[in-house]
PDB file of C-alpha atoms in Angstrom:
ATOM      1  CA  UNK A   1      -5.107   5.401  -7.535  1.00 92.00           C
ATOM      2  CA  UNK A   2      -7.693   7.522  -5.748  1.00 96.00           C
ATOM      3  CA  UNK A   3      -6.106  10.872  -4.291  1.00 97.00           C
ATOM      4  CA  UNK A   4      -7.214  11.136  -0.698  1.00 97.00           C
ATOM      5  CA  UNK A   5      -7.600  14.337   0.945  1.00 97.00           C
ATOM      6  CA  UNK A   6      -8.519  15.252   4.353  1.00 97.00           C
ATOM      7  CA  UNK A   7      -8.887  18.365   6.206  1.00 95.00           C
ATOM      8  CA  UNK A   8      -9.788  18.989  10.204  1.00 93.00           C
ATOM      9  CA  UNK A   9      -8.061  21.889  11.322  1.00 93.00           C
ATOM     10  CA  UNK A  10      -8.328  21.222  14.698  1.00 91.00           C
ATOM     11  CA  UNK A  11      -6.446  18.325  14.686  1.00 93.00           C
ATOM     12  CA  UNK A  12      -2.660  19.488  13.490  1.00 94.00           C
ATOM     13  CA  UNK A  13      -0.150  16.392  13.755  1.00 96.00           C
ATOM     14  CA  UNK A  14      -2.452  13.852  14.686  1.00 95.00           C
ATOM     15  CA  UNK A  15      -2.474  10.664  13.881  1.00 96.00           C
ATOM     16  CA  UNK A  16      -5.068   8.923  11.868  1.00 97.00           C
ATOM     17  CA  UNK A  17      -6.073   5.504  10.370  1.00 97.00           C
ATOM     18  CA  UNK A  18      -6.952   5.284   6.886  1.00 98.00           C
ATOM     19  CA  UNK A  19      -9.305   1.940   5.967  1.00 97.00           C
ATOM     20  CA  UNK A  20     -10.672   0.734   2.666  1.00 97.00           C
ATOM     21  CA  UNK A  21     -11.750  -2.611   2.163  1.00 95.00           C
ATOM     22  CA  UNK A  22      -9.869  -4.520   4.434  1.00 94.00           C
ATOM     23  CA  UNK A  23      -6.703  -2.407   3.753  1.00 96.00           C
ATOM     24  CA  UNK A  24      -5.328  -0.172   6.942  1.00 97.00           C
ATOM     25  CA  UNK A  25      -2.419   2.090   7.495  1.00 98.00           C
ATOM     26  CA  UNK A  26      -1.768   4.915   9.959  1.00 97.00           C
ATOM     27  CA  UNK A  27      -0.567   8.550   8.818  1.00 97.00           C
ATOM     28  CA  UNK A  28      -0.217  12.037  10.599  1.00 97.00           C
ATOM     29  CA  UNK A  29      -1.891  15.323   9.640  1.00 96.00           C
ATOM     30  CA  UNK A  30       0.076  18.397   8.800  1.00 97.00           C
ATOM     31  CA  UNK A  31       0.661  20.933  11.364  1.00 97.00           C
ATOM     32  CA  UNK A  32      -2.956  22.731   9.252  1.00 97.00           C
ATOM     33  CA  UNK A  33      -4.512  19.014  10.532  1.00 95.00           C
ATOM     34  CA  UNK A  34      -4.676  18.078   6.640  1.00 96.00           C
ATOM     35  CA  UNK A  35      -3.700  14.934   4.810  1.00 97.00           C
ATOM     36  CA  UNK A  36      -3.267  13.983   1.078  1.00 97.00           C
ATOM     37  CA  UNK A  37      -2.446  10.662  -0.292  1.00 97.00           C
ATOM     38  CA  UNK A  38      -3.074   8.542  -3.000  1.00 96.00           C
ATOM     39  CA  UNK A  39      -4.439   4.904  -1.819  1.00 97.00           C
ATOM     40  CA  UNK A  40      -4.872   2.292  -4.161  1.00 95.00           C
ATOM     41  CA  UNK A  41      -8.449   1.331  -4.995  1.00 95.00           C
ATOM     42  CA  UNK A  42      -9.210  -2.650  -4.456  1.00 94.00           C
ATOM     43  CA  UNK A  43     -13.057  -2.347  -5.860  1.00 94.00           C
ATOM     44  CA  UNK A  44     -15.210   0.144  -7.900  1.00 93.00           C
ATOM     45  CA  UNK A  45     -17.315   1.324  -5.474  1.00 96.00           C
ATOM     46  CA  UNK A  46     -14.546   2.574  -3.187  1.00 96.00           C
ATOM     47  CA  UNK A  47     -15.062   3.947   0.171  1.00 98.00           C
ATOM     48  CA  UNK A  48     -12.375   5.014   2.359  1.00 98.00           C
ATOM     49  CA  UNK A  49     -12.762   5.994   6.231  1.00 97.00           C
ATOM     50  CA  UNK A  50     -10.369   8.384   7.571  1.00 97.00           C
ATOM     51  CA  UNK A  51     -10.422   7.546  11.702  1.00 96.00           C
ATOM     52  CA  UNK A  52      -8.641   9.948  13.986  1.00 95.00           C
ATOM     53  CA  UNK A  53      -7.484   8.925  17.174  1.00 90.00           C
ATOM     54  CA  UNK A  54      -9.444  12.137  19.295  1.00 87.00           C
ATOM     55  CA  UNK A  55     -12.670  13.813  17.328  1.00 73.00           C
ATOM     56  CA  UNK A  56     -14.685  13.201  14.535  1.00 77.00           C
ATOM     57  CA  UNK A  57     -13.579  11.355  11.403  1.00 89.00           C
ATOM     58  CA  UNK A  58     -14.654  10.805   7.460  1.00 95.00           C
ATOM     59  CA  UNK A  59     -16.201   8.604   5.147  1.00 97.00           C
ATOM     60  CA  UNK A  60     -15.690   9.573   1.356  1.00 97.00           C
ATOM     61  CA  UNK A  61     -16.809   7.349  -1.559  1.00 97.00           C
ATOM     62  CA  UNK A  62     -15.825   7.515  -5.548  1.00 97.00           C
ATOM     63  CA  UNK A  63     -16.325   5.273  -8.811  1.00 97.00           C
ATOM     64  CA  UNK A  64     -13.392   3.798  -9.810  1.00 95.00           C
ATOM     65  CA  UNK A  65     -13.264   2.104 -13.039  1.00 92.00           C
ATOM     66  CA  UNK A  66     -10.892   0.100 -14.968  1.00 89.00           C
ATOM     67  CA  UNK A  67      -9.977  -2.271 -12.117  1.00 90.00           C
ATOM     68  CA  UNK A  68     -10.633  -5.212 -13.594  1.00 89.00           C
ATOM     69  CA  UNK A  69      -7.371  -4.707 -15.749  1.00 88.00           C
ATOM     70  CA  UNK A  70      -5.114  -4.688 -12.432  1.00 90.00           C
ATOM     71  CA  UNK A  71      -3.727  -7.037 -10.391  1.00 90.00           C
ATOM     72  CA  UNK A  72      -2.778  -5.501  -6.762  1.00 93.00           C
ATOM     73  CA  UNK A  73      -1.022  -7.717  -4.013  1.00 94.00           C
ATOM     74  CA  UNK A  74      -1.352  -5.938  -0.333  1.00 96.00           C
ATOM     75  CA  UNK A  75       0.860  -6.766   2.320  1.00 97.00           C
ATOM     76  CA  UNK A  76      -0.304  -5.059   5.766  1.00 97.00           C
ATOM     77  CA  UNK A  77       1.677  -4.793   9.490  1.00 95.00           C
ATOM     78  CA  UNK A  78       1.766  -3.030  12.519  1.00 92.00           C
ATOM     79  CA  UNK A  79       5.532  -1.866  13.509  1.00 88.00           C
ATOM     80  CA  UNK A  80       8.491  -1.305  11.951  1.00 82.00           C
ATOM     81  CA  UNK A  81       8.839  -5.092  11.536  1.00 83.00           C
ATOM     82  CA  UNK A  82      10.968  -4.312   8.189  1.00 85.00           C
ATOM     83  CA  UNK A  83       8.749  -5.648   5.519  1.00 93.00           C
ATOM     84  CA  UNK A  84       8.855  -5.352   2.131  1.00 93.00           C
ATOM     85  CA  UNK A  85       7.384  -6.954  -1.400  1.00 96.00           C
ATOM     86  CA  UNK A  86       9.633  -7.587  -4.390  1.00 94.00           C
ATOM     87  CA  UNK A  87       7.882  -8.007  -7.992  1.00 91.00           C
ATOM     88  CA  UNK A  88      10.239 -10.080  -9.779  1.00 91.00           C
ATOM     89  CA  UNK A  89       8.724  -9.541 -13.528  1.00 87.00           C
ATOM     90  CA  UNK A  90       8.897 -11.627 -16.315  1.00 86.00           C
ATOM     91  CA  UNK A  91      12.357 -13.203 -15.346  1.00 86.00           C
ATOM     92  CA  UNK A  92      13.997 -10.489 -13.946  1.00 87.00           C
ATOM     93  CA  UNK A  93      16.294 -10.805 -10.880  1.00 90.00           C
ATOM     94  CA  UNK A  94      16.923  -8.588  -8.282  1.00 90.00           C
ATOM     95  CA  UNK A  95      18.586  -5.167  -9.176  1.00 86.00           C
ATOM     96  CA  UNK A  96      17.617  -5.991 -12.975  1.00 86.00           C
ATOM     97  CA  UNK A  97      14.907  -4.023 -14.954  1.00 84.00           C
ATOM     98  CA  UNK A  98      11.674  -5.567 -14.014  1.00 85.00           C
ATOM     99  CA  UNK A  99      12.901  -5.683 -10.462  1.00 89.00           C
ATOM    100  CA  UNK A 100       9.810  -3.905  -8.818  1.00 91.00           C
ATOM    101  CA  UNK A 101      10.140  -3.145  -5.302  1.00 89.00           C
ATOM    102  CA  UNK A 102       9.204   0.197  -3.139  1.00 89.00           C
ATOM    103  CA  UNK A 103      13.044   1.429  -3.214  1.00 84.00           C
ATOM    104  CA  UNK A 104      13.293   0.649  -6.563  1.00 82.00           C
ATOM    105  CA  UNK A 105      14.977   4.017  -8.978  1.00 74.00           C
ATOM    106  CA  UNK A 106      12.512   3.519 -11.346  1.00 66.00           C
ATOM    107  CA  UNK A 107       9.240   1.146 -12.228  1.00 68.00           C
ATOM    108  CA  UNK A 108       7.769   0.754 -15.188  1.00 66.00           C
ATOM    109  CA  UNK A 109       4.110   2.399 -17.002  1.00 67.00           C
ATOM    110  CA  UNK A 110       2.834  -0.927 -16.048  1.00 76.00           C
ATOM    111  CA  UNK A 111       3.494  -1.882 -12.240  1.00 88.00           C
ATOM    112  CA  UNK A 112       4.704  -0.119  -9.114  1.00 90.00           C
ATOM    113  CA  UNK A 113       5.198  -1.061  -5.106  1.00 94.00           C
ATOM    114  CA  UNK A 114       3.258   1.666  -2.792  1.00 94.00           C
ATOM    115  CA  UNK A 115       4.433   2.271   0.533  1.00 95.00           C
ATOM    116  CA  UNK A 116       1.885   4.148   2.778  1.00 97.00           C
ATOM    117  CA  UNK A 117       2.209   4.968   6.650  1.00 96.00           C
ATOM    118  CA  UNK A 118       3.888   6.876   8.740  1.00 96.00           C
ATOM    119  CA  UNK A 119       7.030   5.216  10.027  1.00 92.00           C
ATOM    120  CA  UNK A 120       7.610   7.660  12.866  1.00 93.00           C
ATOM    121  CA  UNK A 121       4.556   6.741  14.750  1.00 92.00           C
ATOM    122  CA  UNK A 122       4.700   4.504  17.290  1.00 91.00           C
ATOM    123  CA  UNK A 123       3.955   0.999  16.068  1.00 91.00           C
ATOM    124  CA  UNK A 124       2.024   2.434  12.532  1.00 94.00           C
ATOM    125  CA  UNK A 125      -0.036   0.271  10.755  1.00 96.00           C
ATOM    126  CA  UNK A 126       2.159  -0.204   7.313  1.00 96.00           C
ATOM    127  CA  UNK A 127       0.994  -1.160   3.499  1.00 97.00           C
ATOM    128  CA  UNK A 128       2.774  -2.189   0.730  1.00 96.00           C
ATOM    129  CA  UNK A 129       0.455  -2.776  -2.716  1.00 96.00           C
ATOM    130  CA  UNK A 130       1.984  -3.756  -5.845  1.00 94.00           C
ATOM    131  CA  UNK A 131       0.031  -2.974  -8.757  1.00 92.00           C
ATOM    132  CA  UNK A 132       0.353  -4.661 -12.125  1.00 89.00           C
ATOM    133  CA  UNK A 133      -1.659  -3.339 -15.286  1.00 84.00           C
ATOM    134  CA  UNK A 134      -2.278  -6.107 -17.366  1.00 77.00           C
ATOM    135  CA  UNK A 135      -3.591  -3.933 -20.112  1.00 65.00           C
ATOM    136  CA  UNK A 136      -0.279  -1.528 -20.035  1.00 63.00           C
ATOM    137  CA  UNK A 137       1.947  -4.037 -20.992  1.00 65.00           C
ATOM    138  CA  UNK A 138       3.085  -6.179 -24.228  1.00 68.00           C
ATOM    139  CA  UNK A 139       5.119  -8.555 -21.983  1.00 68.00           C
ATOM    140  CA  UNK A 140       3.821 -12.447 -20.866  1.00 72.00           C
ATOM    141  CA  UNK A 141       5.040 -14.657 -18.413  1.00 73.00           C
ATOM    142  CA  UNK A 142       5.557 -15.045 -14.804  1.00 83.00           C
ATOM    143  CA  UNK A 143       5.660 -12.439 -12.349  1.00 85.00           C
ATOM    144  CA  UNK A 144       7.667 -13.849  -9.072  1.00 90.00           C
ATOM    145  CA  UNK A 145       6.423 -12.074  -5.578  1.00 93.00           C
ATOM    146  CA  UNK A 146       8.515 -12.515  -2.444  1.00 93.00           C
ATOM    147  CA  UNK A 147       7.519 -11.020   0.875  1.00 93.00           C
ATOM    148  CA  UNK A 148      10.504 -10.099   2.919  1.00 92.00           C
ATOM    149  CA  UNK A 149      11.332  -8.958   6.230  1.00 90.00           C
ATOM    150  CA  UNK A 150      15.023  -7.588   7.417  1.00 87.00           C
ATOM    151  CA  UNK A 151      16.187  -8.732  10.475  1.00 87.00           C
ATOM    152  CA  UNK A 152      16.875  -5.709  12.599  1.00 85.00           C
ATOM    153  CA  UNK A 153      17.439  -5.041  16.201  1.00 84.00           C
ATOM    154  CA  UNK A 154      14.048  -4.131  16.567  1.00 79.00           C
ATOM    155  CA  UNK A 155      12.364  -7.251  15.333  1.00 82.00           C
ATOM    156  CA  UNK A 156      15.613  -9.507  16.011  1.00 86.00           C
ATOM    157  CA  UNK A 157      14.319 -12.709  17.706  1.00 87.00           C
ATOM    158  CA  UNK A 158      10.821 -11.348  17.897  1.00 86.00           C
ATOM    159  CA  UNK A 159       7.850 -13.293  16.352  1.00 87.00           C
ATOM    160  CA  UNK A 160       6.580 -11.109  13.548  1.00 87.00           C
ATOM    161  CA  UNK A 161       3.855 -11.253  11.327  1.00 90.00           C
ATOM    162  CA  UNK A 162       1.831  -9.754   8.479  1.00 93.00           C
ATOM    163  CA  UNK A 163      -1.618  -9.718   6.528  1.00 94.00           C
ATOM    164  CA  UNK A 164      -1.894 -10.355   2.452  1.00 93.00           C
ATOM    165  CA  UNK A 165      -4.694  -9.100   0.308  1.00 92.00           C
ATOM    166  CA  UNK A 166      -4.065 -10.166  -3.988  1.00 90.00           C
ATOM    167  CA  UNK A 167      -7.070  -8.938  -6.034  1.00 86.00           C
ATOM    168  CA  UNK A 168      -6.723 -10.287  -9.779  1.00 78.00           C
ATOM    169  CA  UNK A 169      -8.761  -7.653 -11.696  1.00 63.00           C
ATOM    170  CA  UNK A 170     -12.194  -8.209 -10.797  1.00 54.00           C
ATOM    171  CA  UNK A 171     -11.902 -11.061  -8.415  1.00 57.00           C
ATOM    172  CA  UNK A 172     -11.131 -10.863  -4.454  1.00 53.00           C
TER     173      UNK A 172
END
């Protein structure tokens, strides 16, 4: 994870886009106009761009190493189109350890489901990315991914849809 942090103090509880190699979300500054987040890397020479919607943006850049040891699976929408990814590990079934899902109580050292964006804004751009650390584990086997949207009453009979990004350690 790279911690993200932004600052434009003219530009208190504004929305901005966050990008980084194909992977978008939306999120609001603090009333000080300042952001922090932690956004998964998906390659070693990371750049993100930090795009407001009035006045100037950012471009920052870091080294990230070790990816080739994690598997990440994004899922990316616009709205609140209730979407979510379940990490069924190793056998597990849902509610069971090894159940890995953003609501989930607790995750273990070697996988987690992100949720970034700012629900509040009007149709945000949302990202779930669950992470797998191949080299943090002792376990083998299958890891069963579901991508699941709730029907609610604001995407009931509506067409829906979403964007997937996997990257398998050091390969796109």
């Amino acid at each position: 994870l790279v911690e993200l942090t932004f600052s434009a103090p003219c530009n208190g509880n504004e929305r901005l886009t966050v990008h980084h190699s194909g992977l978008m979300f939306t999120d609001t500054t603090d009333s000080n106009g300042e952001l922090s987040v932690q956004v998964p890397a998906l390659v070693e020479n990371a750049v993100y761009i930090v795009e407001l919607t009035t006045g100037p943006g950012a471009v920052a850049s870091t080294q990230v190493s070790g990816l080739d040891q994690i598997d990440r699976v994004v899922l990316q929408w616009s709205g609140n189109s209730g979407f979510e990814i379940h990490a069924r590990e190793f056998g597990a079934d849902y509610g069971q350890s090894g159940h890995v899902w953003s609501g989930a109580d607790s995750t273990g050292p070697s996988s987690q489901v992100l949720r970034l964006g700012d629900t509040a804004q009007l149709l945000p751009r949302m990202v779930e990315v669950y992470s797998f650390a191949r080299d943090m584990t002792e376990n083998n086997g299958t890891v069963a991914l579901s991508i699941e949207a709730e029907i609610s009453s604001s995407n009931c009979g509506r067409e829906i849809s979403a964007q997937t990004l996997e990257i398998r350690g050091d390969q796109g």
